[in-house]
mmCIF file of C-alpha atoms in Angstrom:
data_model
loop_
_atom_site.group_PDB
_atom_site.id
_atom_site.type_symbol
_atom_site.label_atom_id
_atom_site.label_comp_id
_atom_site.label_asym_id
_atom_site.label_seq_id
_atom_site.Cartn_x
_atom_site.Cartn_y
_atom_site.Cartn_z
ATOM 1 C CA MET A 80 -28.044 4.047 15.655
ATOM 2 C CA PRO A 81 -24.319 4.832 15.125
ATOM 3 C CA VAL A 82 -23.147 5.314 11.557
ATOM 4 C CA THR A 83 -20.200 3.278 10.298
ATOM 5 C CA ILE A 84 -18.287 3.719 7.075
ATOM 6 C CA ASP A 85 -18.767 0.696 4.885
ATOM 7 C CA THR A 86 -18.428 0.986 1.121
ATOM 8 C CA PRO A 87 -21.318 -0.910 -0.535
ATOM 9 C CA PRO A 88 -20.459 -3.630 -3.059
ATOM 10 C CA ASP A 89 -20.388 -2.574 -6.710
ATOM 11 C CA PRO A 90 -23.422 -4.139 -8.459
ATOM 12 C CA HIS A 91 -22.056 -3.712 -11.962
ATOM 13 C CA ASP A 92 -20.626 -6.475 -14.096
ATOM 14 C CA PRO A 93 -16.789 -6.279 -14.193
ATOM 15 C CA SER A 94 -16.795 -6.804 -17.961
ATOM 16 C CA ASP A 95 -18.921 -3.702 -18.560
ATOM 17 C CA PRO A 96 -16.884 -1.085 -20.504
ATOM 18 C CA GLN A 97 -18.309 1.785 -18.467
ATOM 19 C CA ARG A 98 -17.240 0.130 -15.226
ATOM 20 C CA ARG A 99 -13.750 -0.475 -16.593
ATOM 21 C CA GLN A 100 -13.498 3.239 -17.307
ATOM 22 C CA LEU A 101 -14.665 4.008 -13.759
ATOM 23 C CA LEU A 102 -12.053 1.636 -12.365
ATOM 24 C CA ARG A 103 -9.381 3.378 -14.388
ATOM 25 C CA LEU A 104 -10.513 6.747 -13.087
ATOM 26 C CA ALA A 105 -10.542 5.364 -9.547
ATOM 27 C CA ALA A 106 -6.956 4.229 -9.940
ATOM 28 C CA ALA A 107 -5.929 7.625 -11.233
ATOM 29 C CA ALA A 108 -7.684 9.176 -8.232
ATOM 30 C CA PHE A 109 -5.246 7.343 -5.939
ATOM 31 C CA VAL A 110 -2.444 9.660 -7.036
ATOM 32 C CA ALA A 111 -4.347 12.525 -8.679
ATOM 33 C CA PRO A 112 -4.474 14.555 -5.428
ATOM 34 C CA LEU A 113 -0.676 14.504 -5.499
ATOM 35 C CA LEU A 114 -0.455 16.462 -8.770
ATOM 36 C CA PRO A 115 -0.255 19.933 -7.187
ATOM 37 C CA MET A 116 2.906 18.738 -5.427
ATOM 38 C CA PHE A 117 4.590 18.080 -8.779
ATOM 39 C CA THR A 118 7.566 20.280 -9.660
ATOM 40 C CA ALA A 119 9.829 20.245 -12.674
ATOM 41 C CA HIS A 120 13.254 20.337 -11.032
ATOM 42 C CA ALA A 121 15.807 18.034 -12.579
ATOM 43 C CA ALA A 122 16.930 15.008 -10.600
ATOM 44 C CA PRO A 123 19.591 12.356 -11.127
ATOM 45 C CA LEU A 124 17.695 9.375 -12.446
ATOM 46 C CA THR A 125 19.052 6.794 -10.068
ATOM 47 C CA TYR A 126 17.388 5.753 -6.843
ATOM 48 C CA ASP A 127 20.729 5.159 -5.096
ATOM 49 C CA LEU A 128 19.190 2.443 -2.940
ATOM 50 C CA LYS A 129 20.637 2.217 0.573
ATOM 51 C CA PRO A 130 19.866 -1.007 2.453
ATOM 52 C CA VAL A 131 19.458 -0.978 6.226
ATOM 53 C CA LYS A 132 20.294 -4.246 7.985
ATOM 54 C CA LEU A 133 17.389 -5.636 9.986
ATOM 55 C CA ASP A 134 18.875 -8.984 10.991
ATOM 56 C CA ASP A 135 21.363 -11.513 9.651
ATOM 57 C CA GLY A 136 20.505 -11.844 5.982
ATOM 58 C CA ALA A 137 17.648 -9.327 6.128
ATOM 59 C CA TRP A 138 17.589 -5.750 4.845
ATOM 60 C CA MET A 139 15.078 -2.950 4.317
ATOM 61 C CA ILE A 140 15.108 -0.212 1.688
ATOM 62 C CA GLY A 141 13.321 2.594 3.497
ATOM 63 C CA GLY A 142 10.799 4.688 1.580
ATOM 64 C CA ARG A 143 10.534 8.443 1.931
ATOM 65 C CA GLN A 144 7.885 9.636 4.395
ATOM 66 C CA GLU A 145 6.311 11.707 1.626
ATOM 67 C CA ALA A 146 3.614 11.676 -1.000
ATOM 68 C CA ILE A 147 4.609 10.581 -4.505
ATOM 69 C CA THR A 148 6.457 13.392 -6.304
ATOM 70 C CA PHE A 149 8.822 13.784 -9.209
ATOM 71 C CA GLU A 150 11.682 14.467 -6.799
ATOM 72 C CA ASN A 151 11.373 11.113 -5.020
ATOM 73 C CA GLY A 152 10.470 9.149 -8.146
ATOM 74 C CA GLY A 153 7.676 7.431 -6.243
ATOM 75 C CA ALA A 154 10.124 5.681 -3.886
ATOM 76 C CA ILE A 155 8.022 6.085 -0.754
ATOM 77 C CA ALA A 156 7.359 2.459 0.270
ATOM 78 C CA ASN A 157 9.519 0.095 2.303
ATOM 79 C CA ILE A 158 11.054 -2.854 0.469
ATOM 80 C CA THR A 159 12.441 -5.942 2.230
ATOM 81 C CA ILE A 160 15.198 -8.304 1.055
ATOM 82 C CA LEU A 161 15.791 -11.690 2.695
ATOM 83 C CA ASP A 162 18.709 -14.003 1.990
ATOM 84 C CA SER A 163 18.118 -17.747 1.733
ATOM 85 C CA SER A 164 20.101 -20.736 0.534
ATOM 86 C CA GLU A 165 17.947 -20.781 -2.617
ATOM 87 C CA GLY A 166 18.365 -17.089 -3.382
ATOM 88 C CA ALA A 167 17.072 -13.651 -2.487
ATOM 89 C CA ILE A 168 13.465 -13.160 -1.397
ATOM 90 C CA ILE A 169 12.003 -9.733 -2.179
ATOM 91 C CA ILE A 170 8.890 -8.235 -0.613
ATOM 92 C CA ASP A 171 7.471 -5.522 -2.913
ATOM 93 C CA THR A 172 9.251 -4.115 -5.962
ATOM 94 C CA GLY A 173 8.871 -0.331 -5.814
ATOM 95 C CA PRO A 174 7.373 2.299 -8.127
ATOM 96 C CA SER A 175 9.031 1.824 -11.526
ATOM 97 C CA ARG A 176 10.982 -0.436 -13.833
ATOM 98 C CA ARG A 177 14.112 1.573 -13.033
ATOM 99 C CA PHE A 178 13.617 0.964 -9.304
ATOM 100 C CA GLY A 179 12.936 -2.750 -9.809
ATOM 101 C CA GLU A 180 16.081 -3.225 -11.862
ATOM 102 C CA GLU A 181 18.198 -1.404 -9.278
ATOM 103 C CA LEU A 182 16.553 -3.463 -6.531
ATOM 104 C CA ALA A 183 17.288 -6.749 -8.302
ATOM 105 C CA THR A 184 20.941 -5.757 -8.737
ATOM 106 C CA LEU A 185 21.208 -4.770 -5.072
ATOM 107 C CA ALA A 186 19.608 -8.030 -3.898
ATOM 108 C CA ARG A 187 22.080 -10.074 -5.940
ATOM 109 C CA THR A 188 24.967 -8.028 -4.542
ATOM 110 C CA LEU A 189 23.824 -8.393 -0.918
ATOM 111 C CA THR A 190 23.129 -12.121 -1.104
ATOM 112 C CA GLY A 191 25.545 -13.257 -3.804
ATOM 113 C CA LYS A 192 22.628 -15.182 -5.322
ATOM 114 C CA ASP A 193 19.875 -14.838 -7.887
ATOM 115 C CA ILE A 194 16.257 -14.018 -7.031
ATOM 116 C CA ALA A 195 14.268 -16.947 -5.635
ATOM 117 C CA ARG A 196 10.868 -15.322 -5.013
ATOM 118 C CA VAL A 197 9.143 -11.932 -5.083
ATOM 119 C CA TYR A 198 6.028 -11.254 -2.989
ATOM 120 C CA LEU A 199 3.649 -8.324 -3.472
ATOM 121 C CA THR A 200 1.787 -7.062 -0.409
ATOM 122 C CA HIS A 201 -0.970 -5.228 -2.338
ATOM 123 C CA PHE A 202 -1.670 -3.543 -5.675
ATOM 124 C CA HIS A 203 -0.760 0.112 -5.072
ATOM 125 C CA PRO A 204 1.796 1.421 -7.584
ATOM 126 C CA ASP A 205 4.540 2.410 -5.137
ATOM 127 C CA HIS A 206 4.782 -1.278 -4.200
ATOM 128 C CA VAL A 207 4.398 -3.135 -7.517
ATOM 129 C CA PHE A 208 5.566 -1.122 -10.525
ATOM 130 C CA GLY A 209 9.120 -2.450 -10.187
ATOM 131 C CA ASN A 210 7.957 -5.910 -11.280
ATOM 132 C CA GLN A 211 9.833 -5.690 -14.590
ATOM 133 C CA GLY A 212 13.099 -6.034 -12.705
ATOM 134 C CA PHE A 213 12.199 -9.669 -12.002
ATOM 135 C CA GLU A 214 11.065 -12.784 -13.828
ATOM 136 C CA ALA A 215 7.265 -12.811 -13.882
ATOM 137 C CA GLY A 216 7.293 -16.505 -12.994
ATOM 138 C CA LYS A 217 8.895 -15.685 -9.641
ATOM 139 C CA ILE A 218 6.400 -12.971 -8.634
ATOM 140 C CA ALA A 219 3.668 -14.080 -6.213
ATOM 141 C CA ALA A 220 0.608 -12.336 -4.782
ATOM 142 C CA PRO A 221 -2.888 -13.127 -3.508
ATOM 143 C CA ALA A 222 -5.589 -13.466 -6.171
ATOM 144 C CA GLY A 223 -7.153 -10.167 -5.142
ATOM 145 C CA VAL A 224 -3.876 -8.330 -5.699
ATOM 146 C CA ILE A 225 -3.638 -9.765 -9.202
ATOM 147 C CA LYS A 226 -7.239 -8.774 -9.918
ATOM 148 C CA GLY A 227 -6.626 -5.280 -8.555
ATOM 149 C CA LEU A 228 -3.664 -4.806 -10.868
ATOM 150 C CA GLN A 229 -5.688 -6.058 -13.818
ATOM 151 C CA GLU A 230 -8.483 -3.580 -13.123
ATOM 152 C CA LEU A 231 -6.564 -0.552 -11.836
ATOM 153 C CA GLY A 232 -3.041 -0.938 -13.190
ATOM 154 C CA ASN A 233 -3.467 1.148 -16.338
ATOM 155 C CA GLY A 234 -5.023 4.019 -14.410
ATOM 156 C CA PHE A 235 -2.202 3.898 -11.858
ATOM 157 C CA SER A 236 0.289 3.896 -14.728
ATOM 158 C CA ASP A 237 -1.236 6.978 -16.374
ATOM 159 C CA ALA A 238 -1.064 8.943 -13.129
ATOM 160 C CA MET A 239 2.448 7.779 -12.218
ATOM 161 C CA TYR A 240 3.798 8.700 -15.647
ATOM 162 C CA TYR A 241 2.247 12.147 -15.319
ATOM 163 C CA ILE A 242 3.887 12.768 -11.947
ATOM 164 C CA ALA A 243 7.200 10.924 -12.138
ATOM 165 C CA ARG A 244 7.843 11.342 -15.873
ATOM 166 C CA ASP A 245 11.242 9.944 -16.861
ATOM 167 C CA TRP A 246 11.540 7.912 -13.670
ATOM 168 C CA MET A 247 8.795 5.765 -15.189
ATOM 169 C CA ARG A 248 10.410 5.299 -18.599
ATOM 170 C CA GLY A 249 9.669 1.819 -19.930
ATOM 171 C CA THR A 250 7.487 0.867 -16.948
ATOM 172 C CA GLU A 251 4.600 -1.465 -17.743
ATOM 173 C CA VAL A 252 2.074 -3.299 -15.602
ATOM 174 C CA ILE A 253 3.382 -6.839 -15.018
ATOM 175 C CA LEU A 254 1.056 -9.318 -13.342
ATOM 176 C CA PRO A 255 2.282 -11.947 -10.866
ATOM 177 C CA SER A 256 2.342 -15.508 -12.163
ATOM 178 C CA VAL A 257 2.028 -17.242 -8.786
ATOM 179 C CA THR A 258 -1.100 -17.014 -6.618
ATOM 180 C CA VAL A 259 -0.484 -16.831 -2.873
ATOM 181 C CA THR A 260 -2.753 -18.703 -0.491
ATOM 182 C CA GLU A 261 -2.573 -18.865 3.288
ATOM 183 C CA GLY A 262 -0.003 -21.229 4.705
ATOM 184 C CA ILE A 263 3.703 -21.854 5.227
ATOM 185 C CA GLU A 264 6.238 -21.627 2.428
ATOM 186 C CA ASP A 265 9.786 -22.860 3.006
ATOM 187 C CA ILE A 266 12.364 -21.207 0.764
ATOM 188 C CA GLY A 267 16.016 -22.009 1.349
ATOM 189 C CA GLY A 268 15.771 -22.171 5.140
ATOM 190 C CA ARG A 269 13.331 -19.290 5.427
ATOM 191 C CA ARG A 270 10.006 -20.380 6.875
ATOM 192 C CA LEU A 271 7.464 -17.829 5.686
ATOM 193 C CA ARG A 272 3.968 -17.733 7.136
ATOM 194 C CA LEU A 273 1.847 -16.169 4.388
ATOM 195 C CA LEU A 274 -1.144 -14.192 5.656
ATOM 196 C CA PRO A 275 -3.495 -12.983 2.900
ATOM 197 C CA ARG A 276 -5.795 -10.492 4.579
ATOM 198 C CA ALA A 277 -7.655 -7.259 3.753
ATOM 199 C CA GLY A 278 -8.350 -3.799 5.112
ATOM 200 C CA HIS A 279 -5.940 -1.335 3.543
ATOM 201 C CA THR A 280 -7.252 -2.717 0.249
ATOM 202 C CA GLY A 281 -9.541 -5.598 -0.599
ATOM 203 C CA ALA A 282 -6.469 -7.847 -0.799
ATOM 204 C CA ASP A 283 -3.387 -7.412 1.389
ATOM 205 C CA LEU A 284 -0.537 -9.755 2.260
ATOM 206 C CA ALA A 285 1.474 -9.851 5.480
ATOM 207 C CA LEU A 286 4.406 -12.233 5.922
ATOM 208 C CA PHE A 287 5.904 -13.573 9.140
ATOM 209 C CA GLU A 288 9.387 -15.060 8.789
ATOM 210 C CA GLU A 289 9.527 -17.526 11.645
ATOM 211 C CA LYS A 290 13.308 -17.979 11.629
ATOM 212 C CA SER A 291 14.077 -14.314 12.328
ATOM 213 C CA GLY A 292 10.786 -13.252 13.920
ATOM 214 C CA LEU A 293 10.379 -10.606 11.226
ATOM 215 C CA LEU A 294 6.792 -9.467 10.540
ATOM 216 C CA ILE A 295 6.458 -7.688 7.199
ATOM 217 C CA ALA A 296 3.082 -5.980 7.328
ATOM 218 C CA GLY A 297 2.961 -4.075 4.045
ATOM 219 C CA ASP A 298 0.535 -1.162 4.136
ATOM 220 C CA LEU A 299 -1.562 -2.829 6.798
ATOM 221 C CA ALA A 300 0.746 -0.891 9.146
ATOM 222 C CA PHE A 301 2.134 2.652 8.898
ATOM 223 C CA LEU A 302 4.471 4.311 11.390
ATOM 224 C CA ASP A 303 4.970 8.060 11.851
ATOM 225 C CA ARG A 304 3.240 8.593 8.504
ATOM 226 C CA ALA A 305 -0.522 8.919 8.073
ATOM 227 C CA PRO A 306 -2.164 5.868 6.459
ATOM 228 C CA THR A 307 -3.764 6.086 3.025
ATOM 229 C CA THR A 308 -7.361 4.974 2.494
ATOM 230 C CA PRO A 309 -8.388 5.026 -1.216
ATOM 231 C CA HIS A 310 -9.371 1.348 -1.223
ATOM 232 C CA ALA A 311 -9.794 0.773 2.520
ATOM 233 C CA ASN A 312 -12.457 -0.850 4.653
ATOM 234 C CA LEU A 313 -11.740 0.542 8.104
ATOM 235 C CA ALA A 314 -13.547 -2.117 10.129
ATOM 236 C CA THR A 315 -11.838 -4.948 8.258
ATOM 237 C CA TRP A 316 -8.500 -3.177 8.584
ATOM 238 C CA ARG A 317 -8.816 -2.893 12.359
ATOM 239 C CA ASN A 318 -9.732 -6.573 12.624
ATOM 240 C CA THR A 319 -6.635 -7.479 10.631
ATOM 241 C CA LEU A 320 -4.480 -5.292 12.869
ATOM 242 C CA ASP A 321 -5.858 -7.090 15.922
ATOM 243 C CA GLU A 322 -4.787 -10.375 14.364
ATOM 244 C CA LEU A 323 -1.307 -9.113 13.487
ATOM 245 C CA SER A 324 -0.814 -7.718 16.993
ATOM 246 C CA ALA A 325 -1.165 -11.249 18.383
ATOM 247 C CA ILE A 326 1.918 -12.426 16.460
ATOM 248 C CA ASP A 327 5.008 -12.622 18.669
ATOM 249 C CA CYS A 328 7.402 -10.828 16.337
ATOM 250 C CA LYS A 329 10.960 -9.694 16.959
ATOM 251 C CA LEU A 330 10.782 -6.830 14.469
ATOM 252 C CA LEU A 331 7.875 -5.262 12.572
ATOM 253 C CA VAL A 332 8.400 -3.743 9.120
ATOM 254 C CA PRO A 333 5.523 -1.433 8.142
ATOM 255 C CA GLY A 334 4.748 -0.463 4.568
ATOM 256 C CA HIS A 335 5.796 3.096 5.394
ATOM 257 C CA GLY A 336 7.951 4.206 8.298
ATOM 258 C CA PRO A 337 10.779 2.754 10.377
ATOM 259 C CA ALA A 338 11.078 -0.887 11.397
ATOM 260 C CA GLU A 339 10.840 -1.344 15.168
ATOM 261 C CA SER A 340 11.006 -4.128 17.733
ATOM 262 C CA SER A 341 7.657 -2.976 19.142
ATOM 263 C CA THR A 342 4.193 -3.139 17.581
ATOM 264 C CA ARG A 343 3.861 0.654 17.740
ATOM 265 C CA ALA A 344 3.045 0.729 14.010
ATOM 266 C CA ILE A 345 -0.019 -1.444 14.571
ATOM 267 C CA THR A 346 -1.210 0.630 17.525
ATOM 268 C CA GLN A 347 -0.647 3.936 15.755
ATOM 269 C CA THR A 348 -2.377 2.757 12.576
ATOM 270 C CA ARG A 349 -5.397 1.480 14.520
ATOM 271 C CA ASP A 350 -5.620 4.721 16.513
ATOM 272 C CA TRP A 351 -5.497 6.797 13.323
ATOM 273 C CA LEU A 352 -8.225 4.781 11.604
ATOM 274 C CA THR A 353 -10.496 4.964 14.642
ATOM 275 C CA ALA A 354 -9.930 8.698 15.038
ATOM 276 C CA ILE A 355 -10.550 9.693 11.435
ATOM 277 C CA GLU A 356 -13.651 7.513 11.216
ATOM 278 C CA SER A 357 -15.065 9.148 14.335
ATOM 279 C CA ILE A 358 -14.289 12.641 13.034
ATOM 280 C CA ILE A 359 -15.694 12.007 9.561
ATOM 281 C CA VAL A 360 -18.894 10.389 10.865
ATOM 282 C CA ARG A 361 -19.386 13.240 13.348
ATOM 283 C CA CYS A 362 -18.962 15.825 10.592
ATOM 284 C CA PHE A 363 -21.462 13.978 8.429
ATOM 285 C CA GLU A 364 -24.023 13.711 11.227
ATOM 286 C CA GLN A 365 -23.630 17.449 11.882
ATOM 287 C CA GLY A 366 -24.628 18.102 8.274
ATOM 288 C CA LEU A 367 -21.237 19.392 7.149
ATOM 289 C CA ASP A 368 -20.361 19.038 3.502
ATOM 290 C CA MET A 369 -17.154 17.396 2.347
ATOM 291 C CA THR A 370 -15.184 20.650 2.108
ATOM 292 C CA GLU A 371 -16.194 21.638 5.625
ATOM 293 C CA ALA A 372 -15.308 18.189 6.961
ATOM 294 C CA MET A 373 -11.800 18.522 5.556
ATOM 295 C CA GLN A 374 -11.193 21.424 7.955
ATOM 296 C CA ALA A 375 -11.994 19.379 11.068
ATOM 297 C CA GLU A 376 -9.477 19.513 13.885
ATOM 298 C CA LEU A 377 -7.247 16.472 14.273
ATOM 299 C CA PRO A 378 -6.251 15.094 17.691
ATOM 300 C CA ALA A 379 -3.092 16.703 19.050
ATOM 301 C CA GLY A 380 -1.430 13.298 19.299
ATOM 302 C CA PHE A 381 -1.194 13.102 15.526
ATOM 303 C CA ALA A 382 0.709 16.382 15.138
ATOM 304 C CA SER A 383 4.047 14.611 14.667
ATOM 305 C CA ILE A 384 2.775 12.153 12.044
ATOM 306 C CA ALA A 385 3.958 12.991 8.524
ATOM 307 C CA LEU A 386 1.232 14.054 6.063
ATOM 308 C CA ALA A 387 -1.495 13.919 8.721
ATOM 309 C CA ARG A 388 -3.566 16.811 7.384
ATOM 310 C CA TYR A 389 -2.909 15.810 3.780
ATOM 311 C CA GLU A 390 -4.040 12.205 4.241
ATOM 312 C CA PHE A 391 -7.005 13.188 6.393
ATOM 313 C CA THR A 392 -8.201 15.429 3.564
ATOM 314 C CA ARG A 393 -7.828 12.573 1.117
ATOM 315 C CA SER A 394 -9.652 10.210 3.482
ATOM 316 C CA VAL A 395 -12.609 12.579 3.620
ATOM 317 C CA MET A 396 -12.743 12.416 -0.182
ATOM 318 C CA HIS A 397 -12.487 8.621 -0.088
ATOM 319 C CA LEU A 398 -15.001 7.935 2.700
ATOM 320 C CA TYR A 399 -17.632 10.690 2.587
ATOM 321 C CA PRO A 400 -19.348 9.408 -0.584
ATOM 322 C CA ALA A 401 -20.055 6.052 1.081
ATOM 323 C CA LEU A 402 -21.696 7.819 4.021
ATOM 324 C CA GLU A 403 -23.806 9.900 1.667
ATOM 325 C CA ALA A 404 -24.807 6.830 -0.328
ATOM 326 C CA SER A 405 -25.844 4.972 2.816
ATOM 327 C CA LYS A 406 -27.937 7.775 4.321
ATOM 328 C CA LEU A 407 -29.457 9.804 1.495
ATOM 329 C CA PRO A 408 -32.526 8.408 -0.321
ATOM 330 C CA GLY A 409 -31.806 7.354 -3.865
ATOM 331 C CA VAL A 410 -28.073 7.998 -3.735
ATOM 332 C CA GLY A 411 -26.104 5.077 -5.088
ATOM 333 C CA LYS A 412 -29.283 3.221 -6.100
ATOM 334 C CA ARG A 413 -30.184 2.305 -9.646
ATOM 335 C CA SER A 414 -33.597 3.372 -10.896
ATOM 336 C CA ASN A 415 -35.952 0.759 -12.300
#
């Protein structure tokens, strides 16, 4: 019978103090592997945000195709700004209070209006720690994103402060006040189809702006940068990608990588997930330990993808324990 990677549900009560500590450690683990990349060179503490026009009244702030480091201040995720008659619509807020404040100023400058709504695509820190730049009452996200921030936010914060230091000054975890559900939201002439899904994490949000044909996929799609998997379910993720690929979009904005008129980001992300799952399962079935699996050869087609080896190594760390728990007697089971 083929082995699939499927993380078992956590049986512990969420109010248990020990579990809260584990959740905090899990959040720190999202960025902990980045610590060796930290260096102490000085940097001007401004993000100098440069918008790229996507369409009339639509802009993207492109993230660096890198891991989180002090030098980039955590600004590695794509941020989208939409103009509307009611005000600016922001999708994701970036890695820090400083970034969020600069983003809010830029959005007001581009649109000549105040902020109407902020959407969060998922709970990872490079996408949500700029929330302080905006009124909490205007920030919206699916319930699972809010829960993820409640459980993991402090651990993310500890790790981000350690890496990014003064870039993070004054940054606190701010929860959204508005819960997103599936449906259409009309904001100032923008008709937004809200698509709460899962895969990259247990709660992801994609948005399709029907007026412009713009599909904002968040980290459900990566392009020319290897996907991250600390909270992923690969089977669910691929199913979500199949659904997104059926949308007739004019332009696709991934969470990381360039915006394109094709759905190459969806195809590349799906291919990566399928490939790494196959490699990791094969290594496990051959009896290799985690360290040995990390040395596995990657398909030649991924050679040009940024951080391919780095993210594959991290994915082995994320996914191998679930394989071990599913196949080894007693592992992951509570004794009576």
